[in-house]
Short mmCIF file of C-alpha atoms and ligand atoms in Angstrom, two decimals:
data_model
loop_
_atom_site.label_atom_id
_atom_site.label_comp_id
_atom_site.label_asym_id
_atom_site.label_seq_id
_atom_site.Cartn_x
_atom_site.Cartn_y
_atom_site.Cartn_z
CA UNK A 378 -0.04 -0.02 -0.07
CA UNK A 379 1.14 3.54 -0.71
CA UNK A 380 1.90 5.73 2.05
CA UNK A 381 1.09 9.24 1.14
CA UNK A 382 2.47 12.47 2.18
CA UNK A 383 2.51 16.10 1.33
CA UNK A 384 5.37 17.31 -1.05
CA UNK A 385 8.62 18.95 0.29
CA UNK A 386 7.80 22.70 0.49
CA UNK A 387 11.42 23.46 -0.62
CA UNK A 388 10.65 21.90 -4.02
CA UNK A 389 8.09 24.60 -4.48
CA UNK A 390 10.73 27.69 -3.92
CA UNK A 391 11.16 29.03 -7.45
CA UNK A 392 11.08 32.30 -9.09
CA UNK A 393 8.98 32.34 -12.24
CA UNK A 394 9.26 35.80 -14.37
CA UNK A 395 10.32 37.56 -11.28
CA UNK A 396 7.73 36.14 -8.87
CA UNK A 397 8.64 33.80 -6.13
CA UNK A 398 6.51 30.57 -5.73
CA UNK A 399 5.61 28.78 -2.57
CA UNK A 400 3.87 25.74 -1.16
CA UNK A 401 1.03 26.46 1.10
CA UNK A 402 -0.41 23.76 3.75
CA UNK A 403 -3.99 23.83 5.32
CA UNK A 404 -4.85 21.49 7.94
CA UNK A 405 -8.06 20.79 9.80
CA UNK A 406 -8.73 19.04 13.21
CA UNK A 407 -9.85 16.04 11.35
CA UNK A 408 -6.54 15.27 10.02
CA UNK A 409 -7.28 16.28 6.55
CA UNK A 410 -3.96 18.02 4.59
CA UNK A 411 -4.33 20.27 1.65
CA UNK A 412 -1.27 21.65 -0.28
CA UNK A 413 -1.73 24.53 -2.76
CA UNK A 414 0.90 26.50 -4.63
CA UNK A 415 0.64 30.28 -5.82
CA UNK A 416 1.93 28.90 -9.27
CA UNK A 417 -1.81 28.72 -10.96
CA UNK A 418 -3.60 29.23 -7.66
CA UNK A 419 -3.55 25.43 -7.73
CA UNK A 420 -4.58 22.46 -5.63
CA UNK A 421 -1.21 20.00 -5.35
CA UNK A 422 -2.53 17.67 -2.87
CA UNK A 423 -5.62 16.71 -0.74
CA UNK A 424 -4.79 13.91 1.87
CA UNK A 425 -8.04 12.56 2.83
CA UNK A 426 -8.89 9.73 5.40
CA UNK A 427 -10.12 6.31 3.72
CA UNK A 428 -12.19 3.67 5.46
CA UNK A 429 -9.20 2.32 7.31
CA UNK A 430 -8.20 5.69 8.50
CA UNK A 431 -5.20 6.06 6.30
CA UNK A 432 -4.47 9.13 4.66
CA UNK A 433 -4.98 9.02 0.64
CA UNK A 434 -3.90 11.68 -1.63
CA UNK A 435 -6.65 11.86 -3.87
CA UNK A 436 -5.47 14.71 -6.36
CA UNK A 437 -3.20 14.18 -9.25
CA UNK A 438 -0.11 16.46 -9.42
CA UNK A 439 3.62 16.81 -9.00
CA UNK A 440 6.25 17.14 -6.13
CA UNK A 441 7.79 20.30 -7.26
CA UNK A 442 7.30 23.41 -9.52
CA UNK A 443 9.49 21.79 -12.38
CA UNK A 444 7.17 18.89 -12.25
CA UNK A 445 4.43 21.34 -13.03
CA UNK A 446 6.41 23.37 -15.42
CA UNK A 447 7.33 20.49 -17.37
CA UNK A 448 4.18 18.52 -17.66
CA UNK A 449 2.47 17.59 -20.70
CA UNK A 450 -0.83 18.28 -19.08
CA UNK A 451 -0.63 21.96 -17.91
CA UNK A 452 -3.84 22.25 -15.86
CA UNK A 453 -3.32 19.88 -12.94
CA UNK A 454 -5.07 21.26 -9.74
CA UNK A 455 -5.07 24.94 -11.41
CA UNK A 456 -7.36 27.77 -11.24
CA UNK A 457 -8.72 28.10 -14.84
CA UNK A 458 -9.42 31.52 -16.38
CA UNK A 459 -10.04 33.99 -17.81
CA UNK A 460 -12.24 31.72 -19.82
CA UNK A 461 -12.62 27.95 -18.79
CA UNK A 462 -13.37 25.30 -21.53
CA UNK A 463 -13.51 26.26 -25.41
CA UNK A 464 -14.15 29.33 -27.27
CA UNK A 465 -14.89 28.26 -31.17
CA UNK A 466 -12.15 29.37 -33.45
CA UNK A 467 -10.86 31.67 -30.41
CA UNK A 468 -13.35 34.45 -31.75
CA UNK A 469 -16.21 36.38 -30.30
CA UNK A 470 -18.06 39.66 -30.17
CA UNK A 471 -19.11 41.61 -27.51
CA UNK A 472 -21.14 44.99 -27.65
CA UNK A 473 -20.29 45.05 -31.27
CA UNK A 474 -16.38 44.79 -31.09
CA UNK A 475 -14.67 41.45 -32.38
CA UNK A 476 -12.15 39.89 -30.43
CA UNK A 477 -9.47 37.22 -31.68
CA UNK A 478 -7.79 34.86 -28.96
CA UNK A 479 -5.12 32.40 -29.16
CA UNK A 480 -5.92 29.09 -31.05
CA UNK A 481 -4.16 26.65 -28.47
CA UNK A 482 -6.59 23.64 -28.93
CA UNK A 483 -7.07 22.80 -32.63
CA UNK A 484 -8.86 26.00 -33.93
CA UNK A 485 -10.20 26.67 -30.44
CA UNK A 486 -9.09 28.73 -27.59
CA UNK A 487 -8.99 26.24 -24.36
CA UNK A 488 -8.74 27.48 -20.87
CA UNK A 489 -7.80 31.24 -21.55
CA UNK A 490 -4.94 29.99 -23.71
CA UNK A 491 -1.32 29.22 -23.22
CA UNK A 492 -0.83 32.08 -20.80
CA UNK A 493 -4.26 31.64 -19.01
CA UNK A 494 -4.34 31.86 -15.20
CA UNK A 495 -3.12 28.37 -14.42
CA UNK A 496 0.36 29.69 -15.76
CA UNK A 497 0.70 32.69 -13.58
CA UNK A 498 2.13 33.35 -10.28
CA UNK A 499 -0.59 34.82 -8.08
CA UNK A 500 -0.06 36.99 -4.96
CA UNK A 501 -1.07 35.00 -1.76
CA UNK A 502 -2.31 35.86 1.69
CA UNK A 503 -2.52 32.73 4.17
CA UNK A 504 -5.05 33.28 7.09
CA UNK A 505 -4.36 30.82 9.87
CA UNK A 506 -4.24 26.95 9.06
CA UNK A 507 -7.62 26.43 7.16
CA UNK A 508 -7.71 29.44 4.47
CA UNK A 509 -5.47 31.05 1.68
CA UNK A 510 -6.38 33.68 -0.65
CA UNK A 511 -4.96 34.27 -4.32
CA UNK A 512 -4.95 37.26 -6.20
CA UNK A 513 -4.15 37.99 -9.94
CA UNK A 514 -4.63 41.40 -11.85
CA UNK A 515 -4.98 40.14 -15.65
CA UNK A 516 -4.05 42.96 -17.74
CA UNK A 517 -6.31 44.43 -20.44
CA UNK A 518 -5.89 42.48 -23.52
CA UNK A 519 -4.20 39.75 -21.86
CA UNK A 520 -4.38 36.64 -24.27
CA UNK A 521 -6.67 38.82 -26.45
CA UNK A 522 -9.30 39.39 -23.78
CA UNK A 523 -10.58 42.87 -22.98
CA UNK A 524 -10.50 44.56 -19.72
CA UNK A 525 -8.20 44.79 -16.68
CA UNK A 526 -9.69 42.01 -14.50
CA UNK A 527 -8.84 41.62 -10.86
CA UNK A 528 -9.49 37.98 -9.50
CA UNK A 529 -9.50 36.58 -6.01
CA UNK A 530 -9.81 33.04 -5.42
CA UNK A 531 -9.98 31.60 -1.94
CA UNK A 532 -9.73 28.10 -0.85
CA UNK A 533 -10.91 27.09 2.73
CA UNK A 534 -10.55 23.69 4.32
CA UNK A 535 -13.48 23.13 6.74
CA UNK A 536 -13.55 20.90 9.73
CA UNK A 537 -15.88 18.55 7.85
CA UNK A 538 -13.34 17.70 5.25
CA UNK A 539 -14.51 20.04 2.57
CA UNK A 540 -12.54 22.36 0.18
CA UNK A 541 -14.47 25.50 -0.43
CA UNK A 542 -13.12 27.49 -3.46
CA UNK A 543 -14.74 31.15 -3.80
CA UNK A 544 -14.14 33.08 -6.96
CA UNK A 545 -14.59 36.70 -7.33
CA UNK A 546 -13.71 39.19 -10.21
CA UNK A 547 -14.21 42.69 -11.34
CA UNK A 548 -13.22 44.26 -14.89
CA UNK A 549 -12.97 47.87 -16.01
CA UNK A 550 -14.31 47.16 -19.44
CA UNK A 551 -16.74 44.67 -20.38
CA UNK A 552 -15.49 41.10 -20.85
CA UNK A 553 -16.40 37.51 -20.59
CA UNK A 554 -15.50 35.47 -17.60
CA UNK A 555 -15.62 31.50 -16.75
CA UNK A 556 -13.46 30.27 -13.65
CA UNK A 557 -13.11 27.10 -12.60
CA UNK A 558 -10.91 24.50 -11.01
CA UNK A 559 -9.04 21.82 -12.87
CA UNK A 560 -8.20 19.25 -10.15
CA UNK A 561 -7.87 15.74 -11.44
CA UNK A 562 -9.10 13.12 -8.78
CA UNK A 563 -8.32 9.56 -8.29
CA UNK A 564 -10.46 8.40 -5.07
CA UNK A 565 -8.18 5.34 -4.67
CA UNK A 566 -5.01 7.46 -4.47
CA UNK A 567 -3.20 9.59 -7.29
CA UNK A 568 -1.39 7.11 -9.50
CA UNK A 569 -3.32 4.26 -8.36
CA UNK A 570 -4.46 2.70 -11.51
CA UNK A 571 -7.52 4.14 -13.45
CA UNK A 572 -10.89 5.93 -12.58
CA UNK A 573 -13.04 3.41 -14.68
CA UNK A 574 -14.08 1.56 -11.34
CA UNK A 575 -15.35 4.78 -9.80
CA UNK A 576 -18.98 5.07 -9.39
CA UNK A 577 -20.75 8.33 -10.54
CA UNK A 578 -24.03 9.99 -9.85
CA UNK A 579 -25.00 13.20 -11.70
CA UNK A 580 -28.66 14.42 -11.13
CA UNK A 581 -28.65 16.08 -14.32
CA UNK A 582 -31.67 15.38 -16.79
CA UNK A 583 -29.67 17.17 -19.64
CA UNK A 584 -26.13 17.55 -20.90
CA UNK A 585 -24.45 19.74 -23.61
CA UNK A 586 -23.75 17.77 -26.95
CA UNK A 587 -20.43 18.69 -28.99
CA UNK A 588 -19.33 18.61 -32.43
CA UNK A 589 -16.06 17.00 -33.55
CA UNK A 590 -14.09 20.02 -32.42
CA UNK A 591 -15.89 19.80 -29.11
CA UNK A 592 -18.03 22.99 -29.46
CA UNK A 593 -21.69 22.74 -28.55
CA UNK A 594 -24.38 22.90 -31.13
CA UNK A 595 -26.26 25.31 -28.84
CA UNK A 596 -28.61 23.18 -27.14
CA UNK A 597 -29.33 20.91 -23.86
CA UNK A 598 -30.06 17.31 -24.73
CA UNK A 599 -31.92 14.80 -22.41
CA UNK A 600 -29.60 12.14 -20.93
CA UNK A 601 -32.55 9.55 -20.97
CA UNK A 602 -31.20 6.40 -22.69
CA UNK A 603 -27.92 7.86 -23.66
CA UNK A 604 -24.60 6.84 -21.86
CA UNK A 605 -24.65 10.27 -20.20
CA UNK A 606 -27.39 9.32 -17.79
CA UNK A 607 -25.90 9.16 -14.35
CA UNK A 608 -29.27 9.70 -12.53
CA UNK A 609 -28.85 6.40 -10.79
CA UNK A 610 -25.02 5.69 -9.72
CA UNK A 611 -23.21 4.11 -12.60
CA UNK A 612 -19.39 3.05 -12.95
CA UNK A 613 -17.38 5.17 -15.46
CA UNK A 614 -16.75 1.85 -17.33
CA UNK A 615 -20.41 0.99 -17.87
CA UNK A 616 -21.08 3.11 -20.83
CA UNK A 617 -17.67 4.81 -21.98
CA UNK A 618 -17.06 2.07 -24.44
CA UNK A 619 -20.41 2.65 -26.19
CA UNK A 620 -20.42 3.08 -29.87
CA UNK A 621 -22.18 6.66 -29.43
CA UNK A 622 -21.23 9.87 -31.46
CA UNK A 623 -21.04 11.97 -28.38
CA UNK A 624 -18.62 9.65 -26.64
CA UNK A 625 -16.65 9.51 -29.73
CA UNK A 626 -16.74 13.24 -30.13
CA UNK A 627 -15.15 13.47 -26.40
CA UNK A 628 -13.04 10.52 -26.72
CA UNK A 629 -14.88 9.50 -23.55
CA UNK A 630 -16.83 11.64 -21.28
CA UNK A 631 -15.70 15.04 -21.96
CA UNK A 632 -19.00 17.09 -21.38
CA UNK A 633 -20.80 19.80 -19.61
CA UNK A 634 -24.09 18.49 -17.53
CA UNK A 635 -26.57 21.04 -16.56
CA UNK A 636 -26.85 21.48 -13.04
CA UNK A 637 -30.44 21.11 -11.81
CA UNK A 638 -30.13 22.87 -8.52
CA UNK A 639 -27.28 24.99 -8.02
CA UNK A 640 -25.54 24.74 -4.37
CA UNK A 641 -28.48 22.94 -2.75
CA UNK A 642 -27.95 19.56 -3.96
CA UNK A 643 -24.57 17.93 -5.19
CA UNK A 644 -24.04 18.78 -9.02
CA UNK A 645 -21.83 15.52 -8.98
CA UNK A 646 -20.83 12.66 -6.74
CA UNK A 647 -17.95 10.25 -7.17
CA UNK A 648 -17.19 7.08 -5.16
CA UNK A 649 -14.10 4.65 -5.10
CA UNK A 650 -15.39 1.12 -3.41
CA UNK A 651 -11.69 0.22 -2.66
CA UNK A 652 -10.83 3.35 -0.37
CA UNK A 653 -14.52 3.97 0.56
CA UNK A 654 -13.68 7.74 -0.21
CA UNK A 655 -16.82 9.83 -1.77
CA UNK A 656 -16.45 13.24 -3.31
CA UNK A 657 -19.39 15.38 -3.68
CA UNK A 658 -19.11 18.68 -5.77
CA UNK A 659 -21.57 21.44 -4.61
CA UNK A 660 -21.51 24.69 -6.90
CA UNK A 661 -23.30 27.95 -7.80
CA UNK A 662 -22.26 27.14 -11.61
CA UNK A 663 -25.08 26.06 -14.14
CA UNK A 664 -22.75 23.29 -15.59
CA UNK A 665 -20.31 20.85 -14.49
CA UNK A 666 -17.82 19.33 -16.89
CA UNK A 667 -17.16 15.67 -16.49
CA UNK A 668 -13.82 14.83 -18.07
CA UNK A 669 -12.53 11.43 -17.64
CA UNK A 670 -8.71 12.01 -18.43
CA UNK A 671 -8.98 10.92 -22.01
CA UNK A 672 -5.85 12.84 -23.02
CA UNK A 673 -3.68 11.96 -19.85
CA UNK A 674 -0.47 10.29 -20.90
CA UNK A 675 3.18 10.25 -20.07
CA UNK A 676 3.49 12.62 -16.96
CA UNK A 677 5.07 10.95 -14.01
CA UNK A 678 3.06 12.03 -10.74
CA UNK A 679 4.05 12.78 -7.08
CA UNK A 680 4.74 9.31 -5.88
CA UNK A 681 6.47 8.02 -9.10
CA UNK A 682 3.49 6.40 -10.95
CA UNK A 683 2.88 7.29 -14.63
CA UNK A 684 -0.53 9.19 -15.21
CA UNK A 685 -1.87 7.21 -17.86
CA UNK A 686 -5.14 7.93 -19.92
CA UNK A 687 -8.06 7.72 -17.47
CA UNK A 688 -5.66 7.78 -14.43
CA UNK A 689 -7.93 10.84 -13.03
CA UNK A 690 -11.17 12.41 -13.57
CA UNK A 691 -12.16 16.27 -13.17
CA UNK A 692 -15.51 17.64 -12.13
CA UNK A 693 -15.31 21.14 -13.73
CA UNK A 694 -17.87 23.33 -12.24
CA UNK A 695 -18.29 26.18 -14.79
CA UNK A 696 -20.55 27.97 -17.41
CA UNK A 697 -21.22 26.06 -20.56
CA UNK A 698 -18.33 25.82 -23.32
CA UNK A 699 -18.35 28.40 -25.92
CA UNK A 700 -20.88 30.66 -24.20
CA UNK A 701 -19.71 33.84 -25.57
CA UNK A 702 -20.76 32.72 -29.08
CA UNK A 703 -24.12 31.06 -27.91
CA UNK A 704 -26.98 33.35 -27.12
CA UNK A 705 -29.36 30.63 -25.59
CA UNK A 706 -26.55 29.86 -22.68
CA UNK A 707 -26.36 31.50 -19.31
CA UNK A 708 -24.68 34.83 -19.46
CA UNK A 709 -20.85 35.04 -19.04
CA UNK A 710 -20.43 38.69 -19.67
CA UNK A 711 -18.76 40.96 -16.78
CA UNK A 712 -19.39 44.55 -16.91
CA UNK A 713 -17.60 47.40 -14.84
CA UNK A 714 -19.30 47.92 -11.62
CA UNK A 715 -20.41 44.30 -11.27
CA UNK A 716 -18.78 41.77 -9.17
CA UNK A 717 -18.57 37.99 -10.43
CA UNK A 718 -18.81 35.57 -7.75
CA UNK A 719 -19.08 31.77 -7.82
CA UNK A 720 -18.14 28.80 -5.65
CA UNK A 721 -17.15 25.27 -5.88
CA UNK A 722 -17.06 22.91 -2.92
CA UNK A 723 -15.40 19.55 -2.92
CA UNK A 724 -16.67 17.56 0.08
CA UNK A 725 -15.14 14.28 0.92
CA UNK A 726 -16.87 11.46 2.71
CA UNK A 727 -16.30 7.82 3.86
CA UNK A 728 -19.03 5.25 2.71
CA UNK A 729 -18.69 1.88 4.22
C1 BGC B 478 -11.27 19.62 -21.44
C2 BGC B 478 -10.49 18.47 -22.27
C3 BGC B 478 -8.95 19.06 -22.30
C4 BGC B 478 -8.72 19.08 -20.92
C5 BGC B 478 -7.17 19.56 -20.82
C6 BGC B 478 -10.59 19.79 -20.02
O1 BGC B 478 -11.35 20.65 -19.26
O2 BGC B 478 -12.49 19.47 -21.23
O3 BGC B 478 -10.79 18.59 -23.59
O4 BGC B 478 -8.50 18.12 -22.94
O5 BGC B 478 -9.26 20.11 -20.08
O6 BGC B 478 -6.58 19.29 -19.61
#
C-alpha cells in the first residue's frame, strides 16, 4: 500500500518571471491536509482519510514546481481562466467589437490560452491554518481578452473535510469570464490505477452535446437512454466504451452536464469502493464538465507512477463551453461595476 505525504515545500520555492512561488499547507482538526501553490493558484494535494483511517492523496499532481512546468498536462489542480473550456475558433464579439484569441486547441481557444491563469504566479495571503487567498490582476488585452480583470480565489478547508473555493472578479471594461478548478481526482489515490471503477452519480436530466471540435451545437439534450445518464449511480466503465457519437466526439466523457439545482444539491458525486472515499461537488455554477482524463499520458506523478489515460477525472464546475458565441446559454459577460462571484466545494466523505 502506498503511504502518502505532502510534497517537500522546498521543491516549490522557485522564481518564475520575477515572482517567487511557494507551497502552502492547510490542515483541519479532522486530520485532512491540503497543499496548494501560488503557481496557478493550484491545488497540489489533498490527503483524505480512507475507510481504514489511512490518509490517501486523491489529487493528481507533481512534487515540485519543475514537475508542473514540464508536464504535458498543464492544468493539474489549477485555477482556470479567464475563460474555462473552449471558445470556438478563438473568436467572439461583445457590444459590437470583435475579439481574437489564441488558438491553442485545434482551432479553438482552451482555458484562456497558453498564458491563462494556470500559468501565472498569484499573490497570496494565508489566514491561519484553514484558509488561503490568491490574487491576480489580468491586464487589459491579456491573451486577447478585453478589460483589466482583478481576480480573487479563496480556498478554505473546513472542519468537515470540505475544500470550498470562492471566486470573485471585477473588470474595468466589458469582458467574458468563466472560472473553474481543474483538479484531477483518483479516489483510490493518485497514481493508483485508472478511474473506470469509480461510481458516479450526476442528477442532471440534460447535457450539452458537442461537435467533432468539442464545440456545443447550442442546445441542451436529454440524458435519457444515453451513456450520459448518471441519475442512478453507475461505474465510469459501464457506458464509456459505447458506440455513441457523443462519446466519440469527446474521446470518452468530456461534456458539460446541466446543474439542476445549483448549491442546494450535489451537482456530481464520485465514489471509489476500494478506499471508501466519496467526493461530492456543490456549486453555484450552471454546469459541470465531466472529463475522464481521456488525453492524459506520459506524466510521472508525485509518488512516481505514470498518469495514464483515465488515471484521473475532473468535475469542472463552470458555465457552458463557448458561451460567448451561444446566445441561448447562461450569461458570461462581466461589466464594470459588477462583481462576479462563484463557488465550488469539494466535500469528502467515507462511505462504508
Ligand atoms: C477539457 C479537455 C481538455 C482538458 C485539458 C478539459 O477541461 O474538457 O477536453 O483536454 O481540459 O486538460
